[in-house]
mmCIF file of N, CA and C in Angstrom:
data_model
loop_
_atom_site.group_PDB
_atom_site.id
_atom_site.type_symbol
_atom_site.label_atom_id
_atom_site.label_comp_id
_atom_site.label_asym_id
_atom_site.label_seq_id
_atom_site.Cartn_x
_atom_site.Cartn_y
_atom_site.Cartn_z
ATOM 1 N N UNK A 1 7.003 8.303 -23.470
ATOM 2 C CA UNK A 1 7.205 7.246 -22.377
ATOM 3 C C UNK A 1 6.054 6.095 -22.497
ATOM 4 N N UNK A 2 6.737 5.174 -23.430
ATOM 5 C CA UNK A 2 5.980 3.842 -23.793
ATOM 6 C C UNK A 2 6.122 2.997 -22.368
ATOM 7 N N UNK A 3 6.810 3.082 -21.903
ATOM 8 C CA UNK A 3 7.148 2.053 -20.936
ATOM 9 C C UNK A 3 6.880 2.525 -19.327
ATOM 10 N N UNK A 4 6.863 1.873 -18.359
ATOM 11 C CA UNK A 4 6.434 2.789 -17.329
ATOM 12 C C UNK A 4 8.030 2.640 -16.607
ATOM 13 N N UNK A 5 8.020 4.065 -15.724
ATOM 14 C CA UNK A 5 9.170 4.454 -15.069
ATOM 15 C C UNK A 5 8.994 4.010 -13.665
ATOM 16 N N UNK A 6 9.893 3.442 -13.149
ATOM 17 C CA UNK A 6 9.677 2.689 -11.828
ATOM 18 C C UNK A 6 11.063 2.947 -10.906
ATOM 19 N N UNK A 7 10.770 3.970 -9.757
ATOM 20 C CA UNK A 7 12.182 4.318 -9.018
ATOM 21 C C UNK A 7 12.099 3.756 -7.834
ATOM 22 N N UNK A 8 13.132 3.352 -7.072
ATOM 23 C CA UNK A 8 13.257 2.730 -5.974
ATOM 24 C C UNK A 8 14.375 3.213 -4.931
ATOM 25 N N UNK A 9 14.282 4.003 -4.154
ATOM 26 C CA UNK A 9 15.458 4.218 -3.195
ATOM 27 C C UNK A 9 15.145 3.937 -1.718
ATOM 28 N N UNK A 10 16.242 3.579 -1.196
ATOM 29 C CA UNK A 10 16.405 3.442 0.420
ATOM 30 C C UNK A 10 16.804 4.803 0.818
ATOM 31 N N UNK A 11 15.997 5.221 1.716
ATOM 32 C CA UNK A 11 16.409 6.611 2.523
ATOM 33 C C UNK A 11 16.975 6.639 3.594
ATOM 34 N N UNK A 12 17.005 5.198 4.123
ATOM 35 C CA UNK A 12 17.737 5.351 5.541
ATOM 36 C C UNK A 12 17.200 4.111 6.317
ATOM 37 N N UNK A 13 17.984 3.970 7.544
ATOM 38 C CA UNK A 13 17.460 2.755 8.242
ATOM 39 C C UNK A 13 17.086 3.317 9.867
ATOM 40 N N UNK A 14 16.297 2.352 10.284
ATOM 41 C CA UNK A 14 15.623 2.545 11.573
ATOM 42 C C UNK A 14 15.948 1.122 12.275
ATOM 43 N N UNK A 15 15.758 1.131 13.802
ATOM 44 C CA UNK A 15 15.374 -0.039 14.579
ATOM 45 C C UNK A 15 13.889 -0.509 14.640
ATOM 46 N N UNK A 16 13.443 -1.602 14.285
ATOM 47 C CA UNK A 16 12.225 -2.164 14.727
ATOM 48 C C UNK A 16 12.227 -3.461 15.521
ATOM 49 N N UNK A 17 11.521 -3.513 16.451
ATOM 50 C CA UNK A 17 11.748 -4.974 17.226
ATOM 51 C C UNK A 17 13.303 -5.541 17.390
ATOM 52 N N UNK A 18 14.095 -4.596 17.742
ATOM 53 C CA UNK A 18 15.321 -5.253 17.765
ATOM 54 C C UNK A 18 16.285 -5.554 16.452
ATOM 55 N N UNK A 19 15.692 -5.122 15.343
ATOM 56 C CA UNK A 19 16.200 -5.350 14.361
ATOM 57 C C UNK A 19 16.328 -4.199 13.121
ATOM 58 N N UNK A 20 17.126 -4.051 12.571
ATOM 59 C CA UNK A 20 17.738 -3.537 11.403
ATOM 60 C C UNK A 20 16.595 -3.089 10.036
ATOM 61 N N UNK A 21 15.746 -2.315 9.968
ATOM 62 C CA UNK A 21 15.329 -2.045 8.752
ATOM 63 C C UNK A 21 15.427 -0.861 7.788
ATOM 64 N N UNK A 22 15.225 -0.892 6.665
ATOM 65 C CA UNK A 22 15.571 0.197 5.735
ATOM 66 C C UNK A 22 14.150 0.779 5.460
ATOM 67 N N UNK A 23 14.233 2.075 5.271
ATOM 68 C CA UNK A 23 12.899 2.945 4.532
ATOM 69 C C UNK A 23 13.092 3.213 3.421
ATOM 70 N N UNK A 24 12.202 2.882 2.314
ATOM 71 C CA UNK A 24 12.328 2.871 1.191
ATOM 72 C C UNK A 24 11.220 3.812 0.680
ATOM 73 N N UNK A 25 11.500 4.758 -0.657
ATOM 74 C CA UNK A 25 10.401 5.289 -1.232
ATOM 75 C C UNK A 25 10.496 4.797 -2.677
ATOM 76 N N UNK A 26 9.140 4.782 -3.428
ATOM 77 C CA UNK A 26 9.479 4.218 -4.547
ATOM 78 C C UNK A 26 8.003 5.127 -5.152
ATOM 79 N N UNK A 27 8.382 5.132 -6.666
ATOM 80 C CA UNK A 27 7.379 6.035 -7.447
ATOM 81 C C UNK A 27 7.114 5.023 -8.731
ATOM 82 N N UNK A 28 5.826 4.978 -9.203
ATOM 83 C CA UNK A 28 5.849 3.995 -10.526
ATOM 84 C C UNK A 28 4.890 4.970 -11.445
ATOM 85 N N UNK A 29 5.437 5.295 -12.470
ATOM 86 C CA UNK A 29 4.832 6.316 -13.451
ATOM 87 C C UNK A 29 4.656 5.836 -14.926
ATOM 88 N N UNK A 30 3.635 6.005 -15.677
ATOM 89 C CA UNK A 30 2.753 5.687 -16.820
ATOM 90 C C UNK A 30 1.980 6.608 -17.532
ATOM 91 N N UNK A 31 2.426 6.877 -18.483
ATOM 92 C CA UNK A 31 1.420 7.954 -19.332
ATOM 93 C C UNK A 31 0.638 7.365 -20.245
ATOM 94 N N UNK A 32 -0.628 8.042 -19.978
ATOM 95 C CA UNK A 32 -1.710 7.458 -20.513
ATOM 96 C C UNK A 32 -1.879 8.388 -21.793
ATOM 97 N N UNK A 33 -1.441 7.896 -23.152
ATOM 98 C CA UNK A 33 -1.769 8.813 -24.198
ATOM 99 C C UNK A 33 -3.108 8.968 -24.757
ATOM 100 N N UNK A 34 -4.107 7.882 -24.252
ATOM 101 C CA UNK A 34 -5.459 8.011 -24.688
ATOM 102 C C UNK A 34 -5.989 9.344 -23.967
ATOM 103 N N UNK A 35 -5.672 9.627 -22.706
ATOM 104 C CA UNK A 35 -6.102 10.672 -22.019
ATOM 105 C C UNK A 35 -5.113 11.857 -21.910
ATOM 106 N N UNK A 36 -3.942 11.487 -22.526
ATOM 107 C CA UNK A 36 -2.876 12.932 -22.031
ATOM 108 C C UNK A 36 -2.612 12.975 -20.739
ATOM 109 N N UNK A 37 -2.387 12.147 -19.859
ATOM 110 C CA UNK A 37 -2.524 12.276 -18.564
ATOM 111 C C UNK A 37 -1.014 11.063 -18.148
ATOM 112 N N UNK A 38 -0.326 11.568 -17.225
ATOM 113 C CA UNK A 38 0.504 10.741 -16.418
ATOM 114 C C UNK A 38 0.055 10.437 -15.096
ATOM 115 N N UNK A 39 0.125 9.161 -14.698
ATOM 116 C CA UNK A 39 -0.478 8.443 -13.358
ATOM 117 C C UNK A 39 0.954 8.290 -12.797
ATOM 118 N N UNK A 40 1.106 8.576 -11.589
ATOM 119 C CA UNK A 40 2.029 8.242 -10.869
ATOM 120 C C UNK A 40 1.645 7.521 -9.427
ATOM 121 N N UNK A 41 2.051 6.523 -8.940
ATOM 122 C CA UNK A 41 1.437 5.851 -7.893
ATOM 123 C C UNK A 41 3.130 6.168 -6.969
ATOM 124 N N UNK A 42 2.667 6.503 -5.727
ATOM 125 C CA UNK A 42 3.945 6.688 -4.826
ATOM 126 C C UNK A 42 3.804 5.766 -3.291
ATOM 127 N N UNK A 43 4.923 5.236 -2.970
ATOM 128 C CA UNK A 43 4.604 4.238 -1.961
ATOM 129 C C UNK A 43 5.931 4.364 -1.350
ATOM 130 N N UNK A 44 5.764 3.804 0.088
ATOM 131 C CA UNK A 44 6.920 3.655 0.760
ATOM 132 C C UNK A 44 6.801 2.837 2.037
ATOM 133 N N UNK A 45 7.622 2.245 2.445
ATOM 134 C CA UNK A 45 7.896 0.978 3.171
ATOM 135 C C UNK A 45 9.224 0.683 3.841
ATOM 136 N N UNK A 46 9.135 -0.054 5.008
ATOM 137 C CA UNK A 46 10.438 -0.648 5.311
ATOM 138 C C UNK A 46 10.556 -2.002 5.086
ATOM 139 N N UNK A 47 11.600 -2.559 5.163
ATOM 140 C CA UNK A 47 12.207 -3.758 4.802
ATOM 141 C C UNK A 47 13.622 -4.171 5.519
ATOM 142 N N UNK A 48 13.704 -5.514 5.866
ATOM 143 C CA UNK A 48 14.591 -6.063 6.725
ATOM 144 C C UNK A 48 15.861 -5.729 5.823
ATOM 145 N N UNK A 49 16.949 -5.294 6.789
ATOM 146 C CA UNK A 49 18.134 -4.828 6.106
ATOM 147 C C UNK A 49 19.229 -6.351 5.757
ATOM 148 N N UNK A 50 19.090 -7.368 6.820
ATOM 149 C CA UNK A 50 19.891 -8.389 6.636
ATOM 150 C C UNK A 50 19.296 -9.270 5.630
ATOM 151 N N UNK A 51 20.243 -10.361 4.742
ATOM 152 C CA UNK A 51 19.751 -10.990 3.909
ATOM 153 C C UNK A 51 19.530 -12.105 4.022
ATOM 154 N N UNK A 52 19.579 -12.677 5.489
ATOM 155 C CA UNK A 52 19.203 -13.624 5.827
ATOM 156 C C UNK A 52 17.897 -13.927 6.234
ATOM 157 N N UNK A 53 17.120 -12.765 6.109
ATOM 158 C CA UNK A 53 15.740 -12.663 6.540
ATOM 159 C C UNK A 53 15.176 -12.227 4.683
ATOM 160 N N UNK A 54 13.794 -13.221 4.945
ATOM 161 C CA UNK A 54 12.774 -12.955 3.650
ATOM 162 C C UNK A 54 12.456 -11.478 3.494
ATOM 163 N N UNK A 55 12.477 -11.271 2.159
ATOM 164 C CA UNK A 55 12.187 -9.524 2.116
ATOM 165 C C UNK A 55 10.664 -9.392 2.372
ATOM 166 N N UNK A 56 10.147 -8.670 3.165
ATOM 167 C CA UNK A 56 8.851 -8.074 3.351
ATOM 168 C C UNK A 56 8.701 -6.693 3.276
ATOM 169 N N UNK A 57 7.710 -6.211 2.949
ATOM 170 C CA UNK A 57 7.290 -4.717 3.247
ATOM 171 C C UNK A 57 6.454 -4.360 4.168
ATOM 172 N N UNK A 58 6.572 -3.808 4.587
ATOM 173 C CA UNK A 58 5.717 -2.915 5.962
ATOM 174 C C UNK A 58 5.293 -1.807 5.766
ATOM 175 N N UNK A 59 4.288 -1.083 6.136
ATOM 176 C CA UNK A 59 3.999 0.313 6.085
ATOM 177 C C UNK A 59 3.729 0.892 7.571
ATOM 178 N N UNK A 60 4.771 1.132 8.420
ATOM 179 C CA UNK A 60 4.208 1.567 9.632
ATOM 180 C C UNK A 60 3.479 2.949 9.607
ATOM 181 N N UNK A 61 2.630 3.213 10.782
ATOM 182 C CA UNK A 61 1.669 4.374 10.826
ATOM 183 C C UNK A 61 2.372 5.499 10.484
ATOM 184 N N UNK A 62 3.739 5.848 10.920
ATOM 185 C CA UNK A 62 4.560 6.984 10.722
ATOM 186 C C UNK A 62 4.978 7.274 9.416
ATOM 187 N N UNK A 63 4.889 6.406 8.633
ATOM 188 C CA UNK A 63 4.984 6.607 7.063
ATOM 189 C C UNK A 63 4.040 7.442 6.669
ATOM 190 N N UNK A 64 4.196 8.204 5.597
ATOM 191 C CA UNK A 64 3.114 8.732 4.822
ATOM 192 C C UNK A 64 2.138 8.081 3.957
ATOM 193 N N UNK A 65 1.027 8.136 3.750
ATOM 194 C CA UNK A 65 -0.217 7.245 3.175
ATOM 195 C C UNK A 65 0.261 7.267 1.846
ATOM 196 N N UNK A 66 0.421 5.871 1.022
ATOM 197 C CA UNK A 66 0.708 5.962 -0.353
ATOM 198 C C UNK A 66 -0.214 6.776 -1.359
ATOM 199 N N UNK A 67 0.055 7.401 -2.241
ATOM 200 C CA UNK A 67 -0.584 8.318 -3.254
ATOM 201 C C UNK A 67 -0.666 7.884 -4.567
ATOM 202 N N UNK A 68 -1.481 8.345 -5.375
ATOM 203 C CA UNK A 68 -1.871 8.168 -6.723
ATOM 204 C C UNK A 68 -2.333 9.470 -7.305
ATOM 205 N N UNK A 69 -1.233 10.112 -8.228
ATOM 206 C CA UNK A 69 -1.445 11.267 -8.626
ATOM 207 C C UNK A 69 -1.665 10.995 -10.077
ATOM 208 N N UNK A 70 -2.615 12.115 -10.743
ATOM 209 C CA UNK A 70 -2.650 12.393 -12.263
ATOM 210 C C UNK A 70 -2.326 13.746 -12.801
ATOM 211 N N UNK A 71 -1.595 13.910 -13.747
ATOM 212 C CA UNK A 71 -1.177 14.856 -13.969
ATOM 213 C C UNK A 71 -1.188 15.171 -15.613
ATOM 214 N N UNK A 72 -1.550 16.280 -16.200
ATOM 215 C CA UNK A 72 -1.977 16.336 -17.626
ATOM 216 C C UNK A 72 -0.614 16.753 -17.920
ATOM 217 N N UNK A 73 0.049 15.865 -18.828
ATOM 218 C CA UNK A 73 1.454 16.369 -19.217
ATOM 219 C C UNK A 73 1.921 15.821 -20.753
ATOM 220 N N UNK A 74 2.332 16.338 -21.705
ATOM 221 C CA UNK A 74 2.721 15.819 -23.090
ATOM 222 C C UNK A 74 3.575 14.369 -22.719
ATOM 223 N N UNK A 75 3.272 13.738 -23.298
ATOM 224 C CA UNK A 75 4.232 12.237 -23.073
ATOM 225 C C UNK A 75 5.803 12.332 -23.035
ATOM 226 N N UNK A 76 6.384 13.424 -24.025
ATOM 227 C CA UNK A 76 7.688 13.564 -23.984
ATOM 228 C C UNK A 76 8.451 14.242 -22.517
ATOM 229 N N UNK A 77 7.375 14.814 -21.885
ATOM 230 C CA UNK A 77 7.893 15.507 -20.394
ATOM 231 C C UNK A 77 7.614 14.379 -19.491
ATOM 232 N N UNK A 78 6.950 13.394 -19.613
ATOM 233 C CA UNK A 78 6.361 12.434 -18.660
ATOM 234 C C UNK A 78 7.566 12.101 -17.688
ATOM 235 N N UNK A 79 8.598 11.412 -18.350
ATOM 236 C CA UNK A 79 9.741 10.848 -17.406
ATOM 237 C C UNK A 79 10.247 11.827 -16.505
ATOM 238 N N UNK A 80 10.735 13.175 -16.951
ATOM 239 C CA UNK A 80 11.253 13.991 -16.223
ATOM 240 C C UNK A 80 10.235 14.351 -14.955
ATOM 241 N N UNK A 81 9.031 14.421 -15.458
ATOM 242 C CA UNK A 81 8.086 14.819 -14.583
ATOM 243 C C UNK A 81 8.028 13.735 -13.320
ATOM 244 N N UNK A 82 7.938 12.379 -13.628
ATOM 245 C CA UNK A 82 8.003 11.077 -12.647
ATOM 246 C C UNK A 82 9.179 11.448 -11.754
ATOM 247 N N UNK A 83 10.246 11.840 -11.993
ATOM 248 C CA UNK A 83 11.417 11.716 -11.425
ATOM 249 C C UNK A 83 11.112 13.353 -10.442
ATOM 250 N N UNK A 84 10.615 14.374 -10.920
ATOM 251 C CA UNK A 84 10.414 15.541 -10.264
ATOM 252 C C UNK A 84 9.394 15.213 -9.019
ATOM 253 N N UNK A 85 8.406 14.400 -9.320
ATOM 254 C CA UNK A 85 7.402 13.969 -8.526
ATOM 255 C C UNK A 85 8.022 13.161 -7.371
ATOM 256 N N UNK A 86 9.011 12.194 -7.927
ATOM 257 C CA UNK A 86 9.443 11.265 -6.953
ATOM 258 C C UNK A 86 10.430 12.172 -5.834
ATOM 259 N N UNK A 87 11.055 12.896 -6.280
ATOM 260 C CA UNK A 87 11.949 13.907 -5.135
ATOM 261 C C UNK A 87 11.181 14.309 -4.390
ATOM 262 N N UNK A 88 10.067 14.975 -4.746
ATOM 263 C CA UNK A 88 9.437 15.868 -3.260
ATOM 264 C C UNK A 88 8.873 14.477 -2.521
ATOM 265 N N UNK A 89 8.249 13.385 -3.120
ATOM 266 C CA UNK A 89 7.922 12.305 -2.298
ATOM 267 C C UNK A 89 8.941 11.655 -1.514
ATOM 268 N N UNK A 90 10.172 11.658 -1.892
ATOM 269 C CA UNK A 90 11.213 11.307 -1.174
ATOM 270 C C UNK A 90 11.517 12.086 0.236
ATOM 271 N N UNK A 91 11.518 13.417 -0.245
ATOM 272 C CA UNK A 91 11.678 14.498 0.706
ATOM 273 C C UNK A 91 10.709 14.098 1.995
ATOM 274 N N UNK A 92 9.550 13.858 1.597
ATOM 275 C CA UNK A 92 8.385 13.654 2.714
ATOM 276 C C UNK A 92 8.850 12.528 3.348
ATOM 277 N N UNK A 93 9.097 11.547 2.863
ATOM 278 C CA UNK A 93 9.425 10.154 3.533
ATOM 279 C C UNK A 93 10.492 10.349 4.691
ATOM 280 N N UNK A 94 11.667 10.958 3.984
ATOM 281 C CA UNK A 94 13.026 11.099 5.017
ATOM 282 C C UNK A 94 12.441 12.306 6.150
ATOM 283 N N UNK A 95 11.502 12.976 5.920
ATOM 284 C CA UNK A 95 11.286 13.801 7.007
ATOM 285 C C UNK A 95 10.429 13.176 8.183
ATOM 286 N N UNK A 96 9.569 12.269 7.456
ATOM 287 C CA UNK A 96 8.802 11.270 8.440
ATOM 288 C C UNK A 96 9.924 10.460 9.231
ATOM 289 N N UNK A 97 11.110 9.651 8.272
ATOM 290 C CA UNK A 97 11.888 9.045 9.381
ATOM 291 C C UNK A 97 12.645 9.904 10.362
ATOM 292 N N UNK A 98 12.933 11.032 9.862
ATOM 293 C CA UNK A 98 13.957 11.824 10.858
ATOM 294 C C UNK A 98 12.833 12.410 12.004
ATOM 295 N N UNK A 99 11.521 12.406 11.799
ATOM 296 C CA UNK A 99 10.529 12.776 12.964
ATOM 297 C C UNK A 99 10.371 11.772 13.868
ATOM 298 N N UNK A 100 10.443 10.424 13.218
ATOM 299 C CA UNK A 100 10.365 9.179 14.023
ATOM 300 C C UNK A 100 11.450 8.851 14.853
ATOM 301 N N UNK A 101 12.800 9.012 14.397
ATOM 302 C CA UNK A 101 13.693 9.196 15.072
ATOM 303 C C UNK A 101 13.880 10.032 16.321
ATOM 304 N N UNK A 102 13.536 11.331 15.797
ATOM 305 C CA UNK A 102 13.362 12.028 17.008
ATOM 306 C C UNK A 102 12.378 11.806 18.403
ATOM 307 N N UNK A 103 11.525 11.469 17.550
ATOM 308 C CA UNK A 103 10.101 10.936 18.784
ATOM 309 C C UNK A 103 10.739 9.782 19.889
ATOM 310 N N UNK A 104 11.643 8.839 19.007
ATOM 311 C CA UNK A 104 12.060 7.636 19.611
ATOM 312 C C UNK A 104 13.048 8.022 20.757
ATOM 313 N N UNK A 105 13.897 9.075 20.352
ATOM 314 C CA UNK A 105 15.108 9.772 21.547
ATOM 315 C C UNK A 105 14.520 10.550 22.209
ATOM 316 N N UNK A 106 13.055 11.224 22.135
ATOM 317 C CA UNK A 106 12.554 11.715 22.944
ATOM 318 C C UNK A 106 12.583 13.261 22.919
ATOM 319 N N UNK A 107 13.066 13.799 21.659
ATOM 320 C CA UNK A 107 12.942 14.990 21.223
ATOM 321 C C UNK A 107 11.686 15.601 20.902
ATOM 322 N N UNK A 108 10.647 14.670 20.736
ATOM 323 C CA UNK A 108 9.183 15.323 20.273
ATOM 324 C C UNK A 108 8.175 14.349 20.989
ATOM 325 N N UNK A 109 7.320 14.974 21.429
ATOM 326 C CA UNK A 109 6.593 14.038 22.254
ATOM 327 C C UNK A 109 5.583 13.166 21.301
ATOM 328 N N UNK A 110 5.245 11.813 21.544
ATOM 329 C CA UNK A 110 4.632 10.932 20.669
ATOM 330 C C UNK A 110 3.636 10.133 21.170
#
């Protein structure tokens, strides 16, 4: 894995200040051959859905905090591991979005 692997996925939408935003999760992974480690940066954010607005990324408090992981892994397994790590991260972000929806409609106290 000589090149970084970058994954970005829009996971759903919600409303903020009377406008629709989409919730995104991302992962960027790079294998450090000198150390034999995979370094993965995980992030999530909301951005405007409409094409008429300038794209900005915001990180509301209800989203998981960005993370940086290091795993000892052979270079040939690094790309697959980035995808595996991202699947778990995306599940956490989806769960946060579902919890926020539930809080907004009054299912859970917030």
